[in-house]
Amino acid sequence: MGVATGEAELRDGDYFGTVLNRAARVKAAGHGGQILVADSTAVLLSGIDLMDLGPRRLRDLPIPVGVFQVRAPGLRTDFPPLRALDVGPGNLRPN
């Protein structure tokens, strides 16, 4: 599950907007049984245990998104690495 918070536009009974794309990309980065939230949602939550997975470059998004995993009793916590693009600055070597 992937959750992101923002405004969407209702057109002809369907929703559109960048937040829907962001939520879909956050979801696609995860694995079955994993609940991920974008930083836009994490800042709104209280009383929820979140594990910061760091900023991630996600397909079709221009800037990295902070990704958090929800932790709660009964939820699995060990997952393979997120399916995200390389978080490095490109093909340049660090100084």
mmCIF file with all atom_site columns, N, CA and C in Angstrom, residues 86 88-95:
data_model
loop_
_atom_site.group_PDB
_atom_site.id
_atom_site.type_symbol
_atom_site.label_atom_id
_atom_site.label_alt_id
_atom_site.label_comp_id
_atom_site.label_asym_id
_atom_site.label_entity_id
_atom_site.label_seq_id
_atom_site.pdbx_PDB_ins_code
_atom_site.Cartn_x
_atom_site.Cartn_y
_atom_site.Cartn_z
_atom_site.occupancy
_atom_site.B_iso_or_equiv
_atom_site.pdbx_formal_charge
_atom_site.auth_seq_id
_atom_site.auth_comp_id
_atom_site.auth_asym_id
_atom_site.auth_atom_id
_atom_site.pdbx_PDB_model_num
ATOM 1  N N  . ASP A 1 86 ? 18.160 4.729  -8.496  1.00 0.00 ? 86 ASP A N  1
ATOM 2  C CA . ASP A 1 86 ? 19.362 5.038  -7.728  1.00 0.00 ? 86 ASP A CA 1
ATOM 3  C C  . ASP A 1 86 ? 19.232 6.442  -7.131  1.00 0.00 ? 86 ASP A C  1
ATOM 4  N N  . GLY A 1 88 ? 21.680 8.222  -6.123  1.00 0.00 ? 88 GLY A N  1
ATOM 5  C CA . GLY A 1 88 ? 22.883 9.001  -6.403  1.00 0.00 ? 88 GLY A CA 1
ATOM 6  C C  . GLY A 1 88 ? 22.603 10.137 -7.375  1.00 0.00 ? 88 GLY A C  1
ATOM 7  N N  . PRO A 1 89 ? 23.541 11.062 -7.496  1.00 0.00 ? 89 PRO A N  1
ATOM 8  C CA . PRO A 1 89 ? 23.332 12.246 -8.345  1.00 0.00 ? 89 PRO A CA 1
ATOM 9  C C  . PRO A 1 89 ? 23.504 11.996 -9.828  1.00 0.00 ? 89 PRO A C  1
ATOM 10 N N  . GLY A 1 90 ? 23.669 10.780 -10.252 1.00 0.00 ? 90 GLY A N  1
ATOM 11 C CA . GLY A 1 90 ? 23.842 10.496 -11.676 1.00 0.00 ? 90 GLY A CA 1
ATOM 12 C C  . GLY A 1 90 ? 25.072 9.659  -11.893 1.00 0.00 ? 90 GLY A C  1
ATOM 13 N N  . ASN A 1 91 ? 25.710 9.825  -13.039 1.00 0.00 ? 91 ASN A N  1
ATOM 14 C CA . ASN A 1 91 ? 26.866 9.000  -13.355 1.00 0.00 ? 91 ASN A CA 1
ATOM 15 C C  . ASN A 1 91 ? 28.185 9.657  -12.970 1.00 0.00 ? 91 ASN A C  1
ATOM 16 N N  . LEU A 1 92 ? 28.152 10.749 -12.232 1.00 0.00 ? 92 LEU A N  1
ATOM 17 C CA . LEU A 1 92 ? 29.378 11.411 -11.801 1.00 0.00 ? 92 LEU A CA 1
ATOM 18 C C  . LEU A 1 92 ? 29.888 10.797 -10.512 1.00 0.00 ? 92 LEU A C  1
ATOM 19 N N  . ARG A 1 93 ? 31.193 10.625 -10.419 1.00 0.00 ? 93 ARG A N  1
ATOM 20 C CA . ARG A 1 93 ? 31.781 10.107 -9.191  1.00 0.00 ? 93 ARG A CA 1
ATOM 21 C C  . ARG A 1 93 ? 31.770 11.174 -8.122  1.00 0.00 ? 93 ARG A C  1
ATOM 22 N N  . PRO A 1 94 ? 31.554 10.767 -6.860  1.00 0.00 ? 94 PRO A N  1
ATOM 23 C CA . PRO A 1 94 ? 31.630 11.763 -5.789  1.00 0.00 ? 94 PRO A CA 1
ATOM 24 C C  . PRO A 1 94 ? 33.057 12.284 -5.646  1.00 0.00 ? 94 PRO A C  1
ATOM 25 N N  . ASN A 1 95 ? 33.206 13.521 -5.179  1.00 0.00 ? 95 ASN A N  1
ATOM 26 C CA . ASN A 1 95 ? 34.545 14.111 -4.978  1.00 0.00 ? 95 ASN A CA 1
ATOM 27 C C  . ASN A 1 95 ? 35.255 13.501 -3.825  1.00 0.00 ? 95 ASN A C  1
#
